[in-house]
PDB file of C-alpha atoms in Angstrom:
ATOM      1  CA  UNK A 203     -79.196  41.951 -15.170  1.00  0.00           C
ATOM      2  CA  UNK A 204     -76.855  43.819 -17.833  1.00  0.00           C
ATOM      3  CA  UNK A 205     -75.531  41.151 -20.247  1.00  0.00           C
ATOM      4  CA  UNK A 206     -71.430  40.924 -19.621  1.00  0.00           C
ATOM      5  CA  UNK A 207     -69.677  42.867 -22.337  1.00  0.00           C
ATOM      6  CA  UNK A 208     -67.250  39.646 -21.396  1.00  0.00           C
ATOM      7  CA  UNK A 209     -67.589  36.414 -19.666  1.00  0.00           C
ATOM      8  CA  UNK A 210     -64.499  33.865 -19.505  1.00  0.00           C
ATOM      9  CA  UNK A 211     -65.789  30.527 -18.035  1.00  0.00           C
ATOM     10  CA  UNK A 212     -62.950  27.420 -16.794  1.00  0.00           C
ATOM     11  CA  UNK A 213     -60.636  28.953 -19.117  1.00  0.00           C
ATOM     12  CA  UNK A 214     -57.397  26.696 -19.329  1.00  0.00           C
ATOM     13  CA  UNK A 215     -54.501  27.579 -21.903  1.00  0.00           C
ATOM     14  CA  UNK A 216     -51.187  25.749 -21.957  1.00  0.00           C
ATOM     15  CA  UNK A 217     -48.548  24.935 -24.370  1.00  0.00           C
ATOM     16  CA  UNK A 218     -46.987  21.581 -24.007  1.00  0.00           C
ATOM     17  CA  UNK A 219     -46.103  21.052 -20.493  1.00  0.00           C
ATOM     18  CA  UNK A 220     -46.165  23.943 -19.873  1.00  0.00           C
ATOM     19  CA  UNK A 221     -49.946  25.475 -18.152  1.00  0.00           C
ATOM     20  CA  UNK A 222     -50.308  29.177 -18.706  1.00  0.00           C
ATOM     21  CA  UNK A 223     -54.050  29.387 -16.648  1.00  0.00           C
ATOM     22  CA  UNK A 224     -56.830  26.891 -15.864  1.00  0.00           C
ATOM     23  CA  UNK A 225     -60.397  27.050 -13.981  1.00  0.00           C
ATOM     24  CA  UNK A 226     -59.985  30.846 -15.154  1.00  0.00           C
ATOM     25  CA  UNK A 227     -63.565  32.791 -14.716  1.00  0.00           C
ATOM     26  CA  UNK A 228     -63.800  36.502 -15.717  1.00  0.00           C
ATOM     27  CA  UNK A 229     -67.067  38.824 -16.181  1.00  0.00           C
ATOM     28  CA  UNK A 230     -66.343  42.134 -17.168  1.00  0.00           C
ATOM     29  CA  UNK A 231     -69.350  44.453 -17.466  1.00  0.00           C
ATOM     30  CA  UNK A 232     -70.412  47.365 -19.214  1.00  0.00           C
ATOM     31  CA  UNK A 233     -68.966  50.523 -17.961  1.00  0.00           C
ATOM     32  CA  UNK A 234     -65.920  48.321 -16.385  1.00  0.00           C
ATOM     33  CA  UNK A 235     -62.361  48.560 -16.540  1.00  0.00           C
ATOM     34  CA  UNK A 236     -60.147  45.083 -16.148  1.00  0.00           C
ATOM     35  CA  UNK A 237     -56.341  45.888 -16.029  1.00  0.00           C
ATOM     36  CA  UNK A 238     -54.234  42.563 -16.870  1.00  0.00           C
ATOM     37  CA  UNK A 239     -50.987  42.031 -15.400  1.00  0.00           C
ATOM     38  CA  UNK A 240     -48.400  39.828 -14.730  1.00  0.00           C
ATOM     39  CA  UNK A 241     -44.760  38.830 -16.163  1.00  0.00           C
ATOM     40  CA  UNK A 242     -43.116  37.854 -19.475  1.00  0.00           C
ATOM     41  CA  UNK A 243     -44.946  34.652 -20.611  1.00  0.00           C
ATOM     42  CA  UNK A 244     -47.894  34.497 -18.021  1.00  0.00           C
ATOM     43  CA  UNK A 245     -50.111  34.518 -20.850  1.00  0.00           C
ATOM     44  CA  UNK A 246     -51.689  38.032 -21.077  1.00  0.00           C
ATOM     45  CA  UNK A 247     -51.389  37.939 -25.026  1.00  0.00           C
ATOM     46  CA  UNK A 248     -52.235  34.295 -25.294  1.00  0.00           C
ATOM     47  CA  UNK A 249     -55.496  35.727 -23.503  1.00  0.00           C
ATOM     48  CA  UNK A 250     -56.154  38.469 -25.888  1.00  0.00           C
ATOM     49  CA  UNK A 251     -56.141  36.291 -28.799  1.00  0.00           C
ATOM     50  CA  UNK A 252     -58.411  33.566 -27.311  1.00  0.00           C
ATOM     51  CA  UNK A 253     -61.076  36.485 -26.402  1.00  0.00           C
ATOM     52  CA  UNK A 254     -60.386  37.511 -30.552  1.00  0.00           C
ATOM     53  CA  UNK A 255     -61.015  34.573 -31.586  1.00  0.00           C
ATOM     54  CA  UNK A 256     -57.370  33.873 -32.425  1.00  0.00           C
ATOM     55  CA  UNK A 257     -56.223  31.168 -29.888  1.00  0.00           C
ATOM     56  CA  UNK A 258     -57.697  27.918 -29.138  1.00  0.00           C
ATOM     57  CA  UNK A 259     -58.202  27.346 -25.259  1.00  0.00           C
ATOM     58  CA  UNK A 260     -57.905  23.864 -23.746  1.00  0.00           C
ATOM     59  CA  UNK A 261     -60.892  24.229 -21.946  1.00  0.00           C
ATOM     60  CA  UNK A 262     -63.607  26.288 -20.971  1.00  0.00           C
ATOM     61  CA  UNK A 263     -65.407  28.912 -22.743  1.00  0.00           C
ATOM     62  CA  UNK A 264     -65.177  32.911 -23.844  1.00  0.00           C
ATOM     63  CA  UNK A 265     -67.939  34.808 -25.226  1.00  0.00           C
ATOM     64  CA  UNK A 266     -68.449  38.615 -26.266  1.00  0.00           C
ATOM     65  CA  UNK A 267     -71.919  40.060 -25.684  1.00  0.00           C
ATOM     66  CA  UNK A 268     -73.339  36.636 -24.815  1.00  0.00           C
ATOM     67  CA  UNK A 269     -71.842  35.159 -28.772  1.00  0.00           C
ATOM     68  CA  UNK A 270     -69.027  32.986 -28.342  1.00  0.00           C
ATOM     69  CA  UNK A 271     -65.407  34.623 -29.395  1.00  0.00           C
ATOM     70  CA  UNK A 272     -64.563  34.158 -33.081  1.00  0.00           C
ATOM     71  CA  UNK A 273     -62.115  35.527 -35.059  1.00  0.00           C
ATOM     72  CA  UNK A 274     -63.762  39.235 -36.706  1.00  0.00           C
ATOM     73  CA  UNK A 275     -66.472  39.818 -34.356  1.00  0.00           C
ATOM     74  CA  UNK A 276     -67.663  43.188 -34.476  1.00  0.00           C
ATOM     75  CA  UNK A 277     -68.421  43.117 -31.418  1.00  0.00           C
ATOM     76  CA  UNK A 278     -64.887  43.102 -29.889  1.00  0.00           C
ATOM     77  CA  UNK A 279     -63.066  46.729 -30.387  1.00  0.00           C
ATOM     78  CA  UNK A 280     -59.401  46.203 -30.509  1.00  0.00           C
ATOM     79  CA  UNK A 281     -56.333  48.188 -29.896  1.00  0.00           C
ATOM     80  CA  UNK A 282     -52.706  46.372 -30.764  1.00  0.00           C
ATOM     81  CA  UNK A 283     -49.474  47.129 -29.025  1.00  0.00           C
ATOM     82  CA  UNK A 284     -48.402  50.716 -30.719  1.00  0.00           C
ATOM     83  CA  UNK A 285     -46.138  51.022 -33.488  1.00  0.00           C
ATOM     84  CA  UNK A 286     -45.157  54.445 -34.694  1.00  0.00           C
ATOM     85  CA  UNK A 287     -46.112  55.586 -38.322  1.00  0.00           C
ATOM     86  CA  UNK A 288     -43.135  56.812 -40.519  1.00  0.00           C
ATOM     87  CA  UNK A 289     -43.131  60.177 -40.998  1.00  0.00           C
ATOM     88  CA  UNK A 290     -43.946  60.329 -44.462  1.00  0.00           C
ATOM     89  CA  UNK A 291     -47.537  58.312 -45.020  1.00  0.00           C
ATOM     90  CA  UNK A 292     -49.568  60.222 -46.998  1.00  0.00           C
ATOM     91  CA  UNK A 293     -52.610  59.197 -44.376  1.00  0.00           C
ATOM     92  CA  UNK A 294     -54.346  61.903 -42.997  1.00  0.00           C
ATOM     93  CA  UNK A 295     -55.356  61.175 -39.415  1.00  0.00           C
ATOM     94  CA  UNK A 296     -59.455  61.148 -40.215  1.00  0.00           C
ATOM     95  CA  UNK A 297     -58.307  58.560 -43.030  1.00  0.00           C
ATOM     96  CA  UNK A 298     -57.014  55.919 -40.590  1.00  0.00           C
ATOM     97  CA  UNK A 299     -60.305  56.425 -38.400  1.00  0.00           C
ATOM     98  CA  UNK A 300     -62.058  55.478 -42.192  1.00  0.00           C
ATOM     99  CA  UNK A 301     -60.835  52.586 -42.302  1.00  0.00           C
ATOM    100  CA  UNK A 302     -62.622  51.597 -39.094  1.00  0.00           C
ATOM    101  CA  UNK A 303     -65.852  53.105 -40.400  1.00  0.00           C
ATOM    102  CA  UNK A 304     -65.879  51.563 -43.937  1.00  0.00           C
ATOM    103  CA  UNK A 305     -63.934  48.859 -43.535  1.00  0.00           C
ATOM    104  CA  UNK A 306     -60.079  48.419 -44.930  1.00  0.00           C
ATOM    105  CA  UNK A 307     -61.756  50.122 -48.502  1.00  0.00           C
ATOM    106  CA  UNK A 308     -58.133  52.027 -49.377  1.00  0.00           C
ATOM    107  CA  UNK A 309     -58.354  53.064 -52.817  1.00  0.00           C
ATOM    108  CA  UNK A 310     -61.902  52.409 -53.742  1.00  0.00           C
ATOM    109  CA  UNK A 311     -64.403  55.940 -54.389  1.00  0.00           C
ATOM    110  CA  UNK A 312     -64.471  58.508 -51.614  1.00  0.00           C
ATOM    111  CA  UNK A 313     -66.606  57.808 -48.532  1.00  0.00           C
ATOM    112  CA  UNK A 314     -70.394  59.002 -48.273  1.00  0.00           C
ATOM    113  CA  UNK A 315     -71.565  61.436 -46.227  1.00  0.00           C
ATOM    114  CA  UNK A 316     -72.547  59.381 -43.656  1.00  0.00           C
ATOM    115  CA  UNK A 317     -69.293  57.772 -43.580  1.00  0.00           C
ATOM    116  CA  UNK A 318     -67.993  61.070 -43.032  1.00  0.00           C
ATOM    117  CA  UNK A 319     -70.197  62.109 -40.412  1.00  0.00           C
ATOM    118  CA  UNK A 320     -69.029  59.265 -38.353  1.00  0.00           C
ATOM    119  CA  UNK A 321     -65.261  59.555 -38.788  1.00  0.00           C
ATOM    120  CA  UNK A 322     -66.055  63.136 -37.344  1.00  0.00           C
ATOM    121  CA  UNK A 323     -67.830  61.710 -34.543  1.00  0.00           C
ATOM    122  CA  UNK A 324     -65.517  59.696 -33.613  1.00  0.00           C
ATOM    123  CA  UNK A 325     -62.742  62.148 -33.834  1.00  0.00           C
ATOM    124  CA  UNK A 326     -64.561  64.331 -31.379  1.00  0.00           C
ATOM    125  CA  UNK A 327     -65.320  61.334 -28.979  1.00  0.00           C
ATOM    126  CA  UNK A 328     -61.022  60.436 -28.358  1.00  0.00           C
ATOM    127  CA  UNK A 329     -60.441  64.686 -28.908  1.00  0.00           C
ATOM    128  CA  UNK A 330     -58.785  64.082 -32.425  1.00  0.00           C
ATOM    129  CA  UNK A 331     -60.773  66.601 -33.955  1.00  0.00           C
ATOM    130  CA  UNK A 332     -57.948  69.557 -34.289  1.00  0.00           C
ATOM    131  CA  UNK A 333     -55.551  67.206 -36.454  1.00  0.00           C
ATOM    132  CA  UNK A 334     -57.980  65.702 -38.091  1.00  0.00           C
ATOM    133  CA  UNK A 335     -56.537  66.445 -41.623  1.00  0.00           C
ATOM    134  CA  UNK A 336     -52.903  66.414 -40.397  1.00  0.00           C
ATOM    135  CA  UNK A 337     -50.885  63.218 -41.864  1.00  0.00           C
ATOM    136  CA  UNK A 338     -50.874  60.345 -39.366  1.00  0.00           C
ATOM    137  CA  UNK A 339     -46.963  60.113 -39.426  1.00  0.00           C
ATOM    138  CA  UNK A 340     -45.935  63.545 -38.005  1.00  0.00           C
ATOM    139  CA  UNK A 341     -48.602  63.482 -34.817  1.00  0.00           C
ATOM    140  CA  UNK A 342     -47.117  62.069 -31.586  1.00  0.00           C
ATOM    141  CA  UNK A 343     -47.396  58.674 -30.341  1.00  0.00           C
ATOM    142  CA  UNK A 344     -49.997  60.099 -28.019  1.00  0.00           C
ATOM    143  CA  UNK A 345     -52.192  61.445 -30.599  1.00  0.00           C
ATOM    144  CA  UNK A 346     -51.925  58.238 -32.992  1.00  0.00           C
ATOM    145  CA  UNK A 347     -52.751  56.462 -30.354  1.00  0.00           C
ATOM    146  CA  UNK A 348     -56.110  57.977 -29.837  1.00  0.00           C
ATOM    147  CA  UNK A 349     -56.996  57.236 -33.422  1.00  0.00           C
ATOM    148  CA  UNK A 350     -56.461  53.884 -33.258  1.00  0.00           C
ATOM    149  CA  UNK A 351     -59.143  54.028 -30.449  1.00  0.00           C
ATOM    150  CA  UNK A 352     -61.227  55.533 -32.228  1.00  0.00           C
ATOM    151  CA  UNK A 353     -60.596  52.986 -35.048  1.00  0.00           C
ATOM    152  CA  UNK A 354     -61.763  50.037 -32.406  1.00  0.00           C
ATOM    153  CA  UNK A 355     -65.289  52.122 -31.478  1.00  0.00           C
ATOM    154  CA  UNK A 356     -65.862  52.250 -34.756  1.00  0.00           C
ATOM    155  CA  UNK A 357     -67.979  48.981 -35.151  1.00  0.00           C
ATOM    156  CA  UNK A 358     -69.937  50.303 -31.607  1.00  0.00           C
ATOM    157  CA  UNK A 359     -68.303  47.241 -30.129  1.00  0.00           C
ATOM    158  CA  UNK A 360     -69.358  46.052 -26.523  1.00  0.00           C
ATOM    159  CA  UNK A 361     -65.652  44.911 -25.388  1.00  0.00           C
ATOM    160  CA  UNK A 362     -63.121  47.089 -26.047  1.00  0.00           C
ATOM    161  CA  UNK A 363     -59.241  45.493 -25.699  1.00  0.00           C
ATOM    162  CA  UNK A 364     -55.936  47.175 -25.623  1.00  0.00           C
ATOM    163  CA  UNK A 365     -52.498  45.765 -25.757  1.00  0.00           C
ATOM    164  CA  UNK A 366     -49.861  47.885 -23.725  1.00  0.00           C
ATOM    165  CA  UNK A 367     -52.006  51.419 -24.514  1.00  0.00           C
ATOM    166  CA  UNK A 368     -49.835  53.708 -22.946  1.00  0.00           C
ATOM    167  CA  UNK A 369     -45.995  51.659 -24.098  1.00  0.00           C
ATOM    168  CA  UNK A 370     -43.948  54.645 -25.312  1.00  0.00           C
ATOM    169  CA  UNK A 371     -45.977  57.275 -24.085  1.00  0.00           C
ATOM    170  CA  UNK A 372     -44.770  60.218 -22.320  1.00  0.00           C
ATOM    171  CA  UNK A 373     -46.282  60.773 -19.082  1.00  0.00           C
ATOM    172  CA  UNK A 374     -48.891  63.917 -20.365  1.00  0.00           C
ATOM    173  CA  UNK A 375     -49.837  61.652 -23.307  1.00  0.00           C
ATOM    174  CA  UNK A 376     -50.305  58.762 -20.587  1.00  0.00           C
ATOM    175  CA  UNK A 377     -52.280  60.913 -18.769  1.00  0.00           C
ATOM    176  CA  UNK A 378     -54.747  62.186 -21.632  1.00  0.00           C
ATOM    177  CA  UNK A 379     -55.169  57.883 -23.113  1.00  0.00           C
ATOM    178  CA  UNK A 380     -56.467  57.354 -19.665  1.00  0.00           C
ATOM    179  CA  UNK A 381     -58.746  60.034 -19.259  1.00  0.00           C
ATOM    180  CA  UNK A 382     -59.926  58.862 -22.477  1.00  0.00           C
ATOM    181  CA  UNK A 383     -60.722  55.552 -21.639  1.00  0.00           C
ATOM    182  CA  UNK A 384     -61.982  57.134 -18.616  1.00  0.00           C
ATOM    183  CA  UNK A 385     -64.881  58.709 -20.582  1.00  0.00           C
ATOM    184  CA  UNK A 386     -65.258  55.564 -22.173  1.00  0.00           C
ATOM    185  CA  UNK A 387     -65.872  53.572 -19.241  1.00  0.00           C
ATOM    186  CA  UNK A 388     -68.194  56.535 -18.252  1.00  0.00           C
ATOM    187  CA  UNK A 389     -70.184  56.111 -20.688  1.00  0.00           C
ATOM    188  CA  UNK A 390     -71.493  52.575 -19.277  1.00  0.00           C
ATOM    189  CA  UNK A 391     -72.177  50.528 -22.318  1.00  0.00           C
ATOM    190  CA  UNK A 392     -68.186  49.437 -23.407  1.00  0.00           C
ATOM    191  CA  UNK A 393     -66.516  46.609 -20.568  1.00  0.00           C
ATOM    192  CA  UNK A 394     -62.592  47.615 -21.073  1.00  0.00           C
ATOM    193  CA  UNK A 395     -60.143  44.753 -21.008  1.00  0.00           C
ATOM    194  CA  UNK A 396     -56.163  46.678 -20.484  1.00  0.00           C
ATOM    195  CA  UNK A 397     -52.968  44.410 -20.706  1.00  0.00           C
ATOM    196  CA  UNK A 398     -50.162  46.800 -19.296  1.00  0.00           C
ATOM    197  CA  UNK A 399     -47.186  46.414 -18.152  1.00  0.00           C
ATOM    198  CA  UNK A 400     -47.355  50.092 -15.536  1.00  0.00           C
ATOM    199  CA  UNK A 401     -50.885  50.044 -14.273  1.00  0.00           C
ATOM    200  CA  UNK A 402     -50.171  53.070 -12.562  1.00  0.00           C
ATOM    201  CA  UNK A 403     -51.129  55.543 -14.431  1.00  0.00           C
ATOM    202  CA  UNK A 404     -54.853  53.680 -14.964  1.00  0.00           C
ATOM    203  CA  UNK A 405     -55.006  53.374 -11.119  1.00  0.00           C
ATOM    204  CA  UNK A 406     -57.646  55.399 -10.532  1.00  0.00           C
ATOM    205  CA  UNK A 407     -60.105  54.111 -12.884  1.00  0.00           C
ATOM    206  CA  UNK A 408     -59.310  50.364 -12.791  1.00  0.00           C
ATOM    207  CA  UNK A 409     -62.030  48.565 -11.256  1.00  0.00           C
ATOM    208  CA  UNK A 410     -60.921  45.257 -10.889  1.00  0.00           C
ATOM    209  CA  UNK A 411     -57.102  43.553 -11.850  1.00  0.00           C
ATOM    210  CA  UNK A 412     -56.860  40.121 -13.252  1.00  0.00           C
ATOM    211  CA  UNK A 413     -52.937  38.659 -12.144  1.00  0.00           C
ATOM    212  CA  UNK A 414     -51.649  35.812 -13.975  1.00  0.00           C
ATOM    213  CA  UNK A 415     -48.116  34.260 -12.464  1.00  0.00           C
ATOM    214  CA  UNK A 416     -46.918  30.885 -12.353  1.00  0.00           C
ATOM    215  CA  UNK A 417     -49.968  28.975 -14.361  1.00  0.00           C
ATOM    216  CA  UNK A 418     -52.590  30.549 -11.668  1.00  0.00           C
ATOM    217  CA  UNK A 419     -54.115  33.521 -11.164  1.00  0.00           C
ATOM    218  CA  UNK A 420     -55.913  36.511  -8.855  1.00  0.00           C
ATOM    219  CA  UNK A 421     -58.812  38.797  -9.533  1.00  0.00           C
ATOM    220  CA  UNK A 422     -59.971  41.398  -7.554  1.00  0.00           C
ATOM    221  CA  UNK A 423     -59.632  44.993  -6.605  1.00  0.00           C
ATOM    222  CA  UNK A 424     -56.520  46.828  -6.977  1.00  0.00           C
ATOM    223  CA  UNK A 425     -56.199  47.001  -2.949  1.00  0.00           C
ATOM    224  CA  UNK A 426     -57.161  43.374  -2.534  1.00  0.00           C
ATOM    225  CA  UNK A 427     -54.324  41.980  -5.140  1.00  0.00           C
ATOM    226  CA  UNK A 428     -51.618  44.715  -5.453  1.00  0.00           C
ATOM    227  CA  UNK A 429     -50.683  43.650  -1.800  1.00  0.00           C
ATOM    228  CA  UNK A 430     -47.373  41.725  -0.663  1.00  0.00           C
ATOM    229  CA  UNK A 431     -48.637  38.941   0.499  1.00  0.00           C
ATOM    230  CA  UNK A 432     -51.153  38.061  -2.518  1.00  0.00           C
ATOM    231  CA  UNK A 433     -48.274  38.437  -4.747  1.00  0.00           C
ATOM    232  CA  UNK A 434     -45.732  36.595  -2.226  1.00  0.00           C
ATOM    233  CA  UNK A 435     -48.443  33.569  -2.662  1.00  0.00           C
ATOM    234  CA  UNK A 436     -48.714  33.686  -6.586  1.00  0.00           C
ATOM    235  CA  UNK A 437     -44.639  34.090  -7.081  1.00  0.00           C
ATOM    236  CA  UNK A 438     -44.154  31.795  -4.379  1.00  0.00           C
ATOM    237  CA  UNK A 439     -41.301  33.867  -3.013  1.00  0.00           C
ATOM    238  CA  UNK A 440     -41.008  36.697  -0.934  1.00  0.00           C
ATOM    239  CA  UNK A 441     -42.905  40.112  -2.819  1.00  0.00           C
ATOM    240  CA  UNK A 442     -43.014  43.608  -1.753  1.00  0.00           C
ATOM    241  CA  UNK A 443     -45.528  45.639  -2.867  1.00  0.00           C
ATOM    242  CA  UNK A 444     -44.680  49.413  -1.617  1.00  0.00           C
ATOM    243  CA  UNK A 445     -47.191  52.321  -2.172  1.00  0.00           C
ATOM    244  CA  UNK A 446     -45.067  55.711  -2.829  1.00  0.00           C
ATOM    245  CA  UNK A 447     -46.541  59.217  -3.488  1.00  0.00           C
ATOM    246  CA  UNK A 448     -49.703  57.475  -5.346  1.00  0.00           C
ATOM    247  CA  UNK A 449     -47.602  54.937  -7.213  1.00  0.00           C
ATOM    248  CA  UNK A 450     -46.977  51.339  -6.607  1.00  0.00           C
ATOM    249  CA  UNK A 451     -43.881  49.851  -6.250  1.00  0.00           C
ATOM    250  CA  UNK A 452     -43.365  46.246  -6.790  1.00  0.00           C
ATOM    251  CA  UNK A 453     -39.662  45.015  -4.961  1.00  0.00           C
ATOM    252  CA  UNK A 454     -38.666  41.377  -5.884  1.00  0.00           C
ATOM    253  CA  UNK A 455     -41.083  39.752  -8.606  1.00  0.00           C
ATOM    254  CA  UNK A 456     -39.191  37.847 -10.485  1.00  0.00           C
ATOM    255  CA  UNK A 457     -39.530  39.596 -14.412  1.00  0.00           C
ATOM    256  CA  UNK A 458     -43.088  41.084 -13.232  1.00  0.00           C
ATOM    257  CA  UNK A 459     -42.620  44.324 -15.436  1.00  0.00           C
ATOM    258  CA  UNK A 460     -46.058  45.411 -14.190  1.00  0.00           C
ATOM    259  CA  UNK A 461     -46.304  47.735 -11.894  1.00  0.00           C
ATOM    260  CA  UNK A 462     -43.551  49.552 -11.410  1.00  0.00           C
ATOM    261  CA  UNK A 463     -40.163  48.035 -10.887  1.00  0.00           C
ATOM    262  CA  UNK A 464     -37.124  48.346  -8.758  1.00  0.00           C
ATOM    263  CA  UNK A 465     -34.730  46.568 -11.856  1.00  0.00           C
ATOM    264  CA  UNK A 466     -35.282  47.264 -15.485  1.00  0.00           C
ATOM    265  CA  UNK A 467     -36.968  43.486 -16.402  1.00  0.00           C
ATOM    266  CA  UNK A 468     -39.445  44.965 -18.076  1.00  0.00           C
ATOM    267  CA  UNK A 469     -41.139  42.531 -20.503  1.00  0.00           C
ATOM    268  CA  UNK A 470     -44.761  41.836 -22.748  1.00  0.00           C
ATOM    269  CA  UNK A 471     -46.177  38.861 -23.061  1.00  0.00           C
TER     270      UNK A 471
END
């Protein structure tokens, strides 16, 4: 059997009192897309950072690529929530991808051929390659965005992790991030681990959703846990979960921010 680019055993996080997740148990494969979801202080983040290497759990286990998760590993590909450039960094776009490649080596002598080589490649891999020597600061959010995926497939990771992806994004950039990570989960040798807050417009390639609400937690299928009465168990109280003209509508969560909400409690945690 294929190794799992992930594997989360009896995972159990809490702070104080207070229990985010326990008895949590996650494979994600190679060539798999996980979308994580669920409201403002459910622990999504907290998650992230444990599978980095960043966050201590109170139980259980995470490794990457069978090696267990610690803080640098190349083998983890990440992509932080999005914050825009200013307009006037001096960065061109197939410098920021460099610093993937070589390493954060600003300043030092200019990079080698093969250095080069590979910046191109993976310009050409997220479709960067026509602003490649444009300054990072005056491309959309869309476009920066796909560098900093190419930045995190720069060490040829096996788990690839981003935080809110398509936050910000207008709805043709939205589109083209998820086509791209549609190629990328194509390509069968990256597992794909998503926390967003509008899984919608990932719908159609998300293979499996991990919910966390109220200290517990579903996993499954899109169909088997976007469904009223799955969330109506995890919220304990009453959820609607309305499918509209290919979108999902989620009526009465309390601060879900997930899916697609009928108040503006919108919220990442």
């Amino acid at each position: 059997m294929t190794e799992p680019a992930l594997r989360i055993c009896g995972a159990a996080l809490g702070f104080g009192e207070r229990r985010l997740w326990s008895g949590l148990d996650l494979d994600v494969a190679p060539g798999e897309l996980v979308a994580v979801l669920g409201p403002n202080g459910s622990g999504k983040t907290s998650l992230l950072r444990a599978i980095l290497g960043l966050q201590r759990l109170d139980a259980g286990t995470v490794e990457v690529a069978g090696m267990p998760a610690r803080r640098g590993r190349a083998r983890v590909g990440y992509v932080p929530q999005q914050r825009a450039l200013p307009a006037d960094v001096a960065l061109r776009a197939r410098d920021l991808v460099g610093f993937g490649v070589s390493g954060t080596r600003f300043g030092l002598p200019l990079p080698s051929r093969r250095e080069r080589m590979a910046v191109d490649r993976l310009l050409a891999r997220v479709g960067a390659t026509r602003y490649a020597d444009q300054r990072v600061g005056r491309l959309s959010g869309g476009e920066q965005q796909r560098l900093r995926v190419a930045q995190a497939l720069a060490g040829d990771p096996r788990l690839l992790l981003l935080d809110e992806p398509l936050l910000s994004l207008d709805l043709q950039h939205q589109r083209g991030l998820a086509d791209l990570l549609a190629a990328e989960r194509s390509r069968g040798d990256v597992g794909i681990l998503v926390v967003t807050h509008d899984v919608n417009p990932l719908l159609g390639i998300v293979d499996r959703v991990l919910y966390l609400a109220g200290g517990r937690f579903r996993v499954g299928a899109p169909d088997e846990v976007l469904r009223s009465d799955v969330l109506s168990d995890l919220y304990g109280t009453p959820v609607d979960v309305i499918r509209s003209h290919g979108r999902l509508v989620v009526v009465g969560a309390p601060d879900a921010g997930h899916v697609h909400h009928d108040h503006p409690a919108e919220g990442v945690s």
